[in-house]
Amino acid sequence: QVQLVESGGGLVQPGGSLRLSCVASGLIFRVYTMGWYRQAPGMQRELVALITSGNNTNYADSVKGRFTISRDNVKNTVVLQMNSLKSEDTAAYSCNAHSNRLDFWGQGTQVTVSS
């Protein structure tokens, strides 16, 4: 079965950095658009960044210039490098794999930005 396993979340001070990783298995990783989404308490889930099978990227305006998404089709991994973190980046971050009408989600990893 398809599994997406995230890691790398945690507590960081404002201005700090975190690197989230998502390892996928059970799917043909290279054909999927991979994305990171986040959901803060009481808020709707929102797209943070995505990367297509052709390595095109898209970012939420709120993270442009601070976050970078990348993928490794050999290791079946998608990485979200998060720099200059702000308190408003605090949320549960989830990995998504999308292709045609298929969507798969990881369990999520918590990111907390606080002094």
Short mmCIF file of C-alpha atoms in Angstrom, two decimals:
data_model
loop_
_atom_site.label_atom_id
_atom_site.label_comp_id
_atom_site.label_asym_id
_atom_site.label_seq_id
_atom_site.Cartn_x
_atom_site.Cartn_y
_atom_site.Cartn_z
CA GLN A 1 0.00 0.00 0.00
CA VAL A 2 0.99 3.62 -0.42
CA GLN A 3 2.78 5.20 2.52
CA LEU A 4 3.99 8.74 2.99
CA VAL A 5 6.12 9.22 6.08
CA GLU A 6 7.06 12.72 7.19
CA SER A 7 9.85 13.70 9.53
CA GLY A 8 11.75 16.79 10.62
CA GLY A 9 9.17 18.78 12.53
CA GLY A 10 9.77 20.28 15.92
CA LEU A 11 10.11 23.42 17.98
CA VAL A 12 12.19 26.28 16.59
CA GLN A 13 12.67 29.93 17.48
CA PRO A 14 11.51 32.67 15.15
CA GLY A 15 14.08 33.21 12.43
CA GLY A 16 15.24 29.62 12.62
CA SER A 17 15.15 26.83 10.08
CA LEU A 18 13.70 23.36 9.76
CA ARG A 19 13.92 20.72 7.08
CA LEU A 20 10.91 18.48 6.52
CA SER A 21 11.26 15.21 4.65
CA CYS A 22 8.63 12.89 3.21
CA VAL A 23 9.55 9.40 2.07
CA ALA A 24 7.06 7.69 -0.22
CA SER A 25 6.59 4.00 -0.91
CA GLY A 26 4.11 1.87 -2.79
CA LEU A 27 3.71 4.24 -5.72
CA ILE A 28 5.53 5.31 -8.87
CA PHE A 29 6.93 8.36 -7.19
CA ARG A 30 8.33 10.11 -10.25
CA VAL A 31 4.90 10.58 -11.88
CA TYR A 32 3.29 12.22 -8.87
CA THR A 33 3.02 15.88 -8.04
CA MET A 34 4.26 16.15 -4.48
CA GLY A 35 3.07 18.82 -2.12
CA TRP A 36 3.33 20.10 1.41
CA TYR A 37 0.22 21.38 3.11
CA ARG A 38 -0.31 22.79 6.57
CA GLN A 39 -3.16 23.28 8.96
CA ALA A 40 -3.11 25.51 12.00
CA PRO A 41 -5.65 25.08 14.82
CA GLY A 42 -9.01 26.46 13.80
CA MET A 43 -7.85 27.10 10.25
CA GLN A 44 -8.39 25.37 6.93
CA ARG A 45 -5.65 23.30 5.42
CA GLU A 46 -3.62 25.31 2.95
CA LEU A 47 -1.09 24.53 0.27
CA VAL A 48 2.46 25.49 1.23
CA ALA A 49 4.42 24.28 -1.78
CA LEU A 50 4.27 21.72 -4.54
CA ILE A 51 6.60 20.25 -7.10
CA THR A 52 5.43 18.52 -10.26
CA SER A 53 6.85 15.48 -11.96
CA GLY A 54 8.63 17.91 -14.26
CA ASN A 55 10.15 19.78 -11.30
CA ASN A 56 7.96 22.85 -11.67
CA THR A 57 7.31 24.44 -8.31
CA ASN A 58 4.58 26.56 -6.79
CA TYR A 59 4.55 28.31 -3.42
CA ALA A 60 2.04 30.04 -1.23
CA ASP A 61 2.68 33.77 -1.24
CA SER A 62 3.29 33.68 2.50
CA VAL A 63 6.34 31.41 2.14
CA LYS A 64 7.89 32.62 -1.11
CA GLY A 65 11.56 33.41 -0.66
CA ARG A 66 11.71 31.52 2.64
CA PHE A 67 10.75 27.93 1.79
CA THR A 68 12.16 25.64 -0.89
CA ILE A 69 10.67 22.37 -2.08
CA SER A 70 12.74 19.71 -3.82
CA ARG A 71 12.43 16.08 -4.78
CA ASP A 72 14.68 13.08 -5.28
CA ASN A 73 13.11 10.51 -7.57
CA VAL A 74 15.77 7.94 -6.72
CA LYS A 75 15.14 8.12 -2.97
CA ASN A 76 11.39 8.73 -3.40
CA THR A 77 11.72 11.76 -1.15
CA VAL A 78 10.35 15.28 -1.15
CA VAL A 79 11.96 17.87 1.08
CA LEU A 80 10.71 21.22 2.33
CA GLN A 81 13.49 23.50 3.51
CA MET A 82 12.02 26.20 5.72
CA ASN A 83 14.09 29.26 6.58
CA SER A 84 13.34 32.51 8.41
CA LEU A 85 10.48 30.83 10.21
CA LYS A 86 7.75 32.96 11.74
CA SER A 87 5.24 32.25 14.47
CA GLU A 88 2.52 32.15 11.83
CA ASP A 89 4.23 29.14 10.25
CA THR A 90 3.18 27.09 13.27
CA ALA A 91 0.99 24.25 12.02
CA ALA A 92 0.75 20.55 11.32
CA TYR A 93 2.51 19.93 8.01
CA SER A 94 1.43 17.07 5.77
CA CYS A 95 2.89 15.53 2.65
CA ASN A 96 0.63 14.86 -0.33
CA ALA A 97 1.07 12.83 -3.49
CA HIS A 98 -1.28 13.65 -6.36
CA SER A 99 -1.72 12.09 -9.78
CA ASN A 100 -4.87 12.32 -11.90
CA ARG A 101 -7.66 11.50 -9.44
CA LEU A 102 -5.44 9.87 -6.86
CA ASP A 103 -4.46 11.59 -3.64
CA PHE A 104 -2.40 10.17 -0.81
CA TRP A 105 -1.54 11.81 2.49
CA GLY A 106 0.99 11.33 5.22
CA GLN A 107 0.23 11.47 8.94
CA GLY A 108 1.76 14.89 9.34
CA THR A 109 4.48 16.46 11.44
CA GLN A 110 4.10 19.36 13.83
CA VAL A 111 6.07 22.56 13.37
CA THR A 112 6.01 25.05 16.22
CA VAL A 113 7.73 28.42 15.92
CA SER A 114 8.01 30.08 19.29
CA SER A 115 10.50 31.83 21.50
#
